[in-house]
GROMACS .gro file of N, CA and C in nm:
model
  360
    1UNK      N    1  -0.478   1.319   1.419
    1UNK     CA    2  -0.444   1.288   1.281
    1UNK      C    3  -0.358   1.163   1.276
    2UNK      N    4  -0.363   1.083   1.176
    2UNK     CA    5  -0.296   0.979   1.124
    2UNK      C    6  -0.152   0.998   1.027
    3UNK      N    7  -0.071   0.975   1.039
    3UNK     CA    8   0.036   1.012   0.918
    3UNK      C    9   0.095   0.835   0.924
    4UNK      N   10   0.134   0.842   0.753
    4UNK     CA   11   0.150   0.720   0.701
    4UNK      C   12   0.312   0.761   0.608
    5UNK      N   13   0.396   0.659   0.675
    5UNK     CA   14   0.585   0.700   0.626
    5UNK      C   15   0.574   0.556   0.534
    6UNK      N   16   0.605   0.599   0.457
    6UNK     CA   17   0.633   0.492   0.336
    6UNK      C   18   0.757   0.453   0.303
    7UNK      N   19   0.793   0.361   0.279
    7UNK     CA   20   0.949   0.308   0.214
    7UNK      C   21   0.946   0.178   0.159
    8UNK      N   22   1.054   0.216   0.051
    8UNK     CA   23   1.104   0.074  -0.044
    8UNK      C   24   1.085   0.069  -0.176
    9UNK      N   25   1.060   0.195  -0.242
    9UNK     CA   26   0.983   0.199  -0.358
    9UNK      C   27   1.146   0.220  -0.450
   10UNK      N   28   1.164   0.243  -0.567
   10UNK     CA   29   1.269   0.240  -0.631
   10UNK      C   30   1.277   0.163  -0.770
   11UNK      N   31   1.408   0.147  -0.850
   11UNK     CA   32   1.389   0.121  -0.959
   11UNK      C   33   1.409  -0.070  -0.972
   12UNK      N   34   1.387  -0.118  -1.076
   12UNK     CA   35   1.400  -0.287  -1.045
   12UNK      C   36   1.363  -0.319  -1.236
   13UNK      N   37   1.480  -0.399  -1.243
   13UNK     CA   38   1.455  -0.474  -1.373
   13UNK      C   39   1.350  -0.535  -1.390
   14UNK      N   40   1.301  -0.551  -1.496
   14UNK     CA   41   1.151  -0.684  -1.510
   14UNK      C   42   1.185  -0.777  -1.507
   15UNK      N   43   1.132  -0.838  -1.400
   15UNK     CA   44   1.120  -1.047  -1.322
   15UNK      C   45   1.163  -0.978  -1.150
   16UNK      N   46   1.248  -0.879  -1.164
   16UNK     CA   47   1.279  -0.865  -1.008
   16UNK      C   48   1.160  -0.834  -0.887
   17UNK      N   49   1.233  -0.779  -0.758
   17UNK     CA   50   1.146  -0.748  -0.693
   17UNK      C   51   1.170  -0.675  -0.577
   18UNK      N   52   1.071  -0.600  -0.521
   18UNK     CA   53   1.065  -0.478  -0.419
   18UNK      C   54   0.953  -0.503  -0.311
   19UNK      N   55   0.996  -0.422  -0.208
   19UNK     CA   56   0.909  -0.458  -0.075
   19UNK      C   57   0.886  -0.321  -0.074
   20UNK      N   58   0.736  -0.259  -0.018
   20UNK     CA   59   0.705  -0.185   0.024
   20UNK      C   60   0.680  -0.242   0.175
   21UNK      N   61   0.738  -0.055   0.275
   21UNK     CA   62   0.611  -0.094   0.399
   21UNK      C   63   0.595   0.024   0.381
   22UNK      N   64   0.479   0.036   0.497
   22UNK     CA   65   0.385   0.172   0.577
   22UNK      C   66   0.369   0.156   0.705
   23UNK      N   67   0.414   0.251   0.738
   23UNK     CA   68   0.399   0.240   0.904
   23UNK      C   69   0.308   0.333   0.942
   24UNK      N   70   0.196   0.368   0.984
   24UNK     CA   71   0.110   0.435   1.055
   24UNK      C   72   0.136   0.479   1.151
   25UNK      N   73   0.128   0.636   1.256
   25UNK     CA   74   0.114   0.714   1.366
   25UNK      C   75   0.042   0.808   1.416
   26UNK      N   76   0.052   0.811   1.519
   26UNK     CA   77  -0.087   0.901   1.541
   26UNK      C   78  -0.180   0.925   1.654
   27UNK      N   79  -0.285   0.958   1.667
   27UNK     CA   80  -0.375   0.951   1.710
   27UNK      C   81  -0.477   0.819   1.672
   28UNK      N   82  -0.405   0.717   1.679
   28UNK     CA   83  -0.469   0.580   1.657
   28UNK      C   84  -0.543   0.440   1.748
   29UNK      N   85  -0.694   0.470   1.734
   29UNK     CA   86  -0.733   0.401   1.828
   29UNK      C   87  -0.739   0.278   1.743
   30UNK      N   88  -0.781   0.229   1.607
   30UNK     CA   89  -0.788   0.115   1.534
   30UNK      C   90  -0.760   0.171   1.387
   31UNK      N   91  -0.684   0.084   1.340
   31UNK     CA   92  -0.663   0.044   1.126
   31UNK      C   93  -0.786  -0.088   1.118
   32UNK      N   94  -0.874  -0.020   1.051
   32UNK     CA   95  -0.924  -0.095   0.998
   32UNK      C   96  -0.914  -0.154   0.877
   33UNK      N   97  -0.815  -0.060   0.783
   33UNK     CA   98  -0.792  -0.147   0.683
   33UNK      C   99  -0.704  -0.030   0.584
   34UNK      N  100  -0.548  -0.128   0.547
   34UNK     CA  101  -0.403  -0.051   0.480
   34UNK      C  102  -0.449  -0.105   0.404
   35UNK      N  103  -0.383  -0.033   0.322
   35UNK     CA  104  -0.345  -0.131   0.171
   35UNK      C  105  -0.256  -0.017   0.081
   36UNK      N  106  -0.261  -0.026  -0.029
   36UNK     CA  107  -0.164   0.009  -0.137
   36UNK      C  108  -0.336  -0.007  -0.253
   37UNK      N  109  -0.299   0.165  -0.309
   37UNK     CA  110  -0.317   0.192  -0.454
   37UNK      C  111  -0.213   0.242  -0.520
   38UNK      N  112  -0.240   0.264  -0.708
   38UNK     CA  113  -0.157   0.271  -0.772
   38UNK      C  114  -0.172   0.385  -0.881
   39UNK      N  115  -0.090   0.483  -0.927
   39UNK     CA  116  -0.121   0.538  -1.004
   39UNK      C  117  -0.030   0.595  -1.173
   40UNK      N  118  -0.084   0.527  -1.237
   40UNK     CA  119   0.065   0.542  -1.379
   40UNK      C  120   0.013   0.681  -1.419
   41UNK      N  121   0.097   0.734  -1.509
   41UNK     CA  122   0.073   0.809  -1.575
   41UNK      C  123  -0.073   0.823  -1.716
   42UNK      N  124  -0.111   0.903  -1.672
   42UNK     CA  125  -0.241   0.934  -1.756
   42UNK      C  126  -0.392   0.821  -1.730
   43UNK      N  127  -0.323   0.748  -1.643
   43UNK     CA  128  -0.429   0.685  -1.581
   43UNK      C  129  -0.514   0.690  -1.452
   44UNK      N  130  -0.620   0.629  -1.421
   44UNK     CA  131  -0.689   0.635  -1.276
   44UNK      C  132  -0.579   0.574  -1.190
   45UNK      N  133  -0.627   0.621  -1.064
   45UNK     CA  134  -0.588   0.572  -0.927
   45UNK      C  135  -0.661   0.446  -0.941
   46UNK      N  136  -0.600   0.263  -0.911
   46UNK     CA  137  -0.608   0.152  -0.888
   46UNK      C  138  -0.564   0.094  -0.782
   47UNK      N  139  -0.653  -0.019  -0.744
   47UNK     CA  140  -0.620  -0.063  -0.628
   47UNK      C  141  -0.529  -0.197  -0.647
   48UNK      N  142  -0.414  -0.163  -0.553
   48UNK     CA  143  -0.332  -0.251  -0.576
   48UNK      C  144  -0.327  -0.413  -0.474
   49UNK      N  145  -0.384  -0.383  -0.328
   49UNK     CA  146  -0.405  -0.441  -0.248
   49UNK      C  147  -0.431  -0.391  -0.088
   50UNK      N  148  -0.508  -0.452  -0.034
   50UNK     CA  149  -0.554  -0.400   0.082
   50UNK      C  150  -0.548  -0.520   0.201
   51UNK      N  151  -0.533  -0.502   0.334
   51UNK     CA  152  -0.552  -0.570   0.390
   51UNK      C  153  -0.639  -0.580   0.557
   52UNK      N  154  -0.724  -0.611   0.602
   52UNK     CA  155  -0.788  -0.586   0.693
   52UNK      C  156  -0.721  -0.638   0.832
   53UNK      N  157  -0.773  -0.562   0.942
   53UNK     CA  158  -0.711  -0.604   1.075
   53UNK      C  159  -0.727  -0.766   1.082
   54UNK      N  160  -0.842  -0.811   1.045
   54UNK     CA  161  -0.829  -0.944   1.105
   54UNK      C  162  -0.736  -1.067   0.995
   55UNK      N  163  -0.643  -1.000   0.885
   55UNK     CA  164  -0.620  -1.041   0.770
   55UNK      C  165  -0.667  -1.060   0.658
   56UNK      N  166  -0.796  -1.023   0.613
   56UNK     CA  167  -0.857  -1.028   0.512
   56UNK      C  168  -0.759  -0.941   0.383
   57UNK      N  169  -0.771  -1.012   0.273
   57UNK     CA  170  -0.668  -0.958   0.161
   57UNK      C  171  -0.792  -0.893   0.010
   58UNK      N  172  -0.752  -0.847  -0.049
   58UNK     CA  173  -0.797  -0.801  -0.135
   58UNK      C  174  -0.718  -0.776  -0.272
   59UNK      N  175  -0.694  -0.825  -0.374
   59UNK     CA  176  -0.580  -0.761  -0.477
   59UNK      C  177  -0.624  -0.729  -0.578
   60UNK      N  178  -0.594  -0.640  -0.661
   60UNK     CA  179  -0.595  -0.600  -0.802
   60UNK      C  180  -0.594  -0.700  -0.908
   61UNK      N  181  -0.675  -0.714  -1.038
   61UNK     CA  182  -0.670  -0.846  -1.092
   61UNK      C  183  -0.531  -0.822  -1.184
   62UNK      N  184  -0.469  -0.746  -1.159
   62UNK     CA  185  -0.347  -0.682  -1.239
   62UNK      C  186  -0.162  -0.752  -1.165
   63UNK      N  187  -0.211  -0.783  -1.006
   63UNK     CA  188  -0.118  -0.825  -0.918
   63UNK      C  189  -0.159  -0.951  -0.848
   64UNK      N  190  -0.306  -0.965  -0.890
   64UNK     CA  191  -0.293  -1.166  -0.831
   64UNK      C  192  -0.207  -1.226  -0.850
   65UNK      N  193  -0.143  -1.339  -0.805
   65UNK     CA  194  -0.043  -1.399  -0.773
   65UNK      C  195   0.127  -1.389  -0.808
   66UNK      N  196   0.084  -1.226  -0.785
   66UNK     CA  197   0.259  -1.215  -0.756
   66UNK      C  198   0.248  -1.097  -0.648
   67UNK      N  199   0.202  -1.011  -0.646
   67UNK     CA  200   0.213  -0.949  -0.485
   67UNK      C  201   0.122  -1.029  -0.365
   68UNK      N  202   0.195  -0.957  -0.286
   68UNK     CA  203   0.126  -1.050  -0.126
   68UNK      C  204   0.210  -0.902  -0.038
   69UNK      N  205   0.060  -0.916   0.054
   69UNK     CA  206   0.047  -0.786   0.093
   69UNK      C  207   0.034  -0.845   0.270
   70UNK      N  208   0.075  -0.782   0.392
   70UNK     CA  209   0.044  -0.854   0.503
   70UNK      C  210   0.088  -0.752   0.607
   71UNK      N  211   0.076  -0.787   0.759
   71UNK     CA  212   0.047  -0.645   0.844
   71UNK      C  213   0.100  -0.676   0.981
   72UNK      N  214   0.144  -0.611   1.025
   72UNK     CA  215   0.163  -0.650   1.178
   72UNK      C  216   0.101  -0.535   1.259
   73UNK      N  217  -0.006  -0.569   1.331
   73UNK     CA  218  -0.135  -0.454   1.364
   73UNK      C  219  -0.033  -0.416   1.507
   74UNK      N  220   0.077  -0.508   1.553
   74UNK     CA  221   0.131  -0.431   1.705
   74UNK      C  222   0.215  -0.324   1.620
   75UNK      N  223   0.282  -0.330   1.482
   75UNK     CA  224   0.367  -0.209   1.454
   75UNK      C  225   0.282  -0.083   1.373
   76UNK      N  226   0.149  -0.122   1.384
   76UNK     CA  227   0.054  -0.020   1.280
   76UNK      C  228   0.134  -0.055   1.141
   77UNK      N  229   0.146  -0.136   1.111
   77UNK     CA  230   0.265  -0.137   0.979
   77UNK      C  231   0.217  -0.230   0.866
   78UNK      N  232   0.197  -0.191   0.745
   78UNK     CA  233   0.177  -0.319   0.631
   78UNK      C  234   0.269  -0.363   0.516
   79UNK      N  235   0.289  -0.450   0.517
   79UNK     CA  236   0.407  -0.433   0.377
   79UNK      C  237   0.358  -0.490   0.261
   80UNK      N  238   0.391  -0.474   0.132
   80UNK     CA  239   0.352  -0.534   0.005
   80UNK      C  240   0.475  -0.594  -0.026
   81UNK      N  241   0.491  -0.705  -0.060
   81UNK     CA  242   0.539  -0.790  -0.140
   81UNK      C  243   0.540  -0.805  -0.307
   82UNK      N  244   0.657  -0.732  -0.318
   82UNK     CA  245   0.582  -0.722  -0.499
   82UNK      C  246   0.715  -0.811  -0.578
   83UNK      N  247   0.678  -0.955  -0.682
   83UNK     CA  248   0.742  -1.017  -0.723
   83UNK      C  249   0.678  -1.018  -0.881
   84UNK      N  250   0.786  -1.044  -0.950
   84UNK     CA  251   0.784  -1.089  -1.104
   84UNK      C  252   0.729  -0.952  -1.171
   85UNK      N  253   0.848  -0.851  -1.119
   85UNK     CA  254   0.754  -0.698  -1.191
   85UNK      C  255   0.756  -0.681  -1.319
   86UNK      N  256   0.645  -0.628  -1.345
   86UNK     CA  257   0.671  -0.610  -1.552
   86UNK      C  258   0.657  -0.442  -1.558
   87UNK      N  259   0.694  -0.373  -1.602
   87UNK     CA  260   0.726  -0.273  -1.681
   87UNK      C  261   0.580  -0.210  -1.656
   88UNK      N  262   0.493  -0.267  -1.702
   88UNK     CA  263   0.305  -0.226  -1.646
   88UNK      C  264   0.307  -0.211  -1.503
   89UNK      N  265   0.358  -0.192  -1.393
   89UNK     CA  266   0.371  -0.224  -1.295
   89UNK      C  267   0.447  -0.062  -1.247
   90UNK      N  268   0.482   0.000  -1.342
   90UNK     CA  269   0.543   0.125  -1.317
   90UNK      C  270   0.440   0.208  -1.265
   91UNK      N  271   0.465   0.280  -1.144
   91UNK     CA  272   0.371   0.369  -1.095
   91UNK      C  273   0.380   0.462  -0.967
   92UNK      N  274   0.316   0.532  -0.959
   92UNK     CA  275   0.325   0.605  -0.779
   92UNK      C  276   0.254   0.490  -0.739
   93UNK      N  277   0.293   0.467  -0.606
   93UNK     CA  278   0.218   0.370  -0.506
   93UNK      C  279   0.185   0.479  -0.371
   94UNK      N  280   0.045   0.429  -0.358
   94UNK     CA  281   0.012   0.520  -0.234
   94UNK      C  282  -0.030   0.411  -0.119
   95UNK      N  283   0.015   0.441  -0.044
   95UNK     CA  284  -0.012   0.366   0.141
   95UNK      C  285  -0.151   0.483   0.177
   96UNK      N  286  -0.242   0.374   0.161
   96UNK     CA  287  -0.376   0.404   0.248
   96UNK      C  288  -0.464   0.341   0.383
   97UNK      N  289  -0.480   0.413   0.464
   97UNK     CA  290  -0.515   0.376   0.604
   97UNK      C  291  -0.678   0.415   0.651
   98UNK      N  292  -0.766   0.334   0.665
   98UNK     CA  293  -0.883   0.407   0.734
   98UNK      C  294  -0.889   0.334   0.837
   99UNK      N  295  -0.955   0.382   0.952
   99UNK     CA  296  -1.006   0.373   1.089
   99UNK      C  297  -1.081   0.433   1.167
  100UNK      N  298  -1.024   0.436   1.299
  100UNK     CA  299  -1.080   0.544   1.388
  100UNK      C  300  -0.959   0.567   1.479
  101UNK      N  301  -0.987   0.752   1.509
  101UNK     CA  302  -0.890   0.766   1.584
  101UNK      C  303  -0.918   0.782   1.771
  102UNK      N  304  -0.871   0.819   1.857
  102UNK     CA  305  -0.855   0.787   1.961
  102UNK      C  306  -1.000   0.906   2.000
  103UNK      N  307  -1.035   0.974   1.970
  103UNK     CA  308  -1.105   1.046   1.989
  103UNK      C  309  -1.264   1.008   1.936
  104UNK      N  310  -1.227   0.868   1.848
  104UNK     CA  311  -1.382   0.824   1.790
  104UNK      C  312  -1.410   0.874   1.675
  105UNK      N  313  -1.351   0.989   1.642
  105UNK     CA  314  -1.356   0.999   1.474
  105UNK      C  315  -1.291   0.914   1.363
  106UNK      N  316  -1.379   0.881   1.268
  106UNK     CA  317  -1.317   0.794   1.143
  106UNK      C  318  -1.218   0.884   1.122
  107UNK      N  319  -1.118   0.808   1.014
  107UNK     CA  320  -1.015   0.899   0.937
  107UNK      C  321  -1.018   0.786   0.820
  108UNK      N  322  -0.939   0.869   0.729
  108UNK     CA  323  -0.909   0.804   0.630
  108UNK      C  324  -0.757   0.887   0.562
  109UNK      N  325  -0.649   0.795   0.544
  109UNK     CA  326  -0.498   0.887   0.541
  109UNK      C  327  -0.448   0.795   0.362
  110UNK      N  328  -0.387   0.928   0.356
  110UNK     CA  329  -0.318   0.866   0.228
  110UNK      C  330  -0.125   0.903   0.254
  111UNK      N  331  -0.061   0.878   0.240
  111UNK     CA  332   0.086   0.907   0.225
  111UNK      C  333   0.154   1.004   0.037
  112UNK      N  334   0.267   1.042   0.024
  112UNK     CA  335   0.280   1.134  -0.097
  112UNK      C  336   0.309   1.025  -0.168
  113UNK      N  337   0.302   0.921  -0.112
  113UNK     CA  338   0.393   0.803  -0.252
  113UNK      C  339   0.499   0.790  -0.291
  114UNK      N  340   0.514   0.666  -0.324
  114UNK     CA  341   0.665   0.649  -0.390
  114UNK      C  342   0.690   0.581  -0.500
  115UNK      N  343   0.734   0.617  -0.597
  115UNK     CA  344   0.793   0.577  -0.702
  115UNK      C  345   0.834   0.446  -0.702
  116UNK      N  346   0.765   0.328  -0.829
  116UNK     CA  347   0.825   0.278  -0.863
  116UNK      C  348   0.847   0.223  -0.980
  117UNK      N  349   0.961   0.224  -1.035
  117UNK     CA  350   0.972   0.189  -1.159
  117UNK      C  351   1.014   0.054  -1.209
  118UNK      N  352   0.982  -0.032  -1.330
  118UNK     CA  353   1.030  -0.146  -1.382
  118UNK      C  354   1.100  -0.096  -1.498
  119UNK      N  355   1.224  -0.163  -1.540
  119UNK     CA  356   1.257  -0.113  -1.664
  119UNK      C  357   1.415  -0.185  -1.669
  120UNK      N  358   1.432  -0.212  -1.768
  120UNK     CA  359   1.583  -0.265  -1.778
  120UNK      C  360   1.671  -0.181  -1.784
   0.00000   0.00000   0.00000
């Protein structure tokens, strides 16, 4: 199994800013690809950003050019970069991981999330 520890989530005025990471453990033979979804109240699960082993990025058209998302594959670890937060931006954030584990089975891991809020 894969387990994914999350931190950095918390409260932040609108314009400020917060770092998420995720660190991955496990039974881990390869991450093929972290990222961060998002979930507000009464809404779908959205993707907030993803990033692939070889760096490939992916973002939400909701967080183009103010998060930046990036990985260090020796710590299993990804962090999000989240700048210029607005109040829309309030949400659970979930750290998601798929791969394979040491045994050759895919996985796919989610973490419980963490809170974050914008708000003055």
């Amino acid at each position: 199994q894969v387990q994914l520890v999350e931190s950095g989530g918390g409260l932040v005025q609108p314009g400020g800013s917060l770092r998420l990471s995720c660190a991955a453990s496990g039974s881990i033979f390869s991450i093929t690809v972290m990222g961060w979804y998002r979930q507000a109240p009464g809404k779908q699960r959205e993707l907030v950003a993803v990033i692939t082993s070889g760096g490939s990025t992916s973002y939400g058209d909701s967080v183009k050019g103010r998060f930046t998302i990036s990985r260090d594959n020796d710590k299993n670890t990804a962090y999000l970069q989240m700048n210029s937060l607005k109040p829309e931006d309030t949400a659970v954030y979930y750290c998601n991981a798929n791969g394979y584990g040491r045994n050759g089975v895919k996985y796919q891991s989610w973490d419980q999330g963490t809170q974050v809020t914008v708000s003055p």
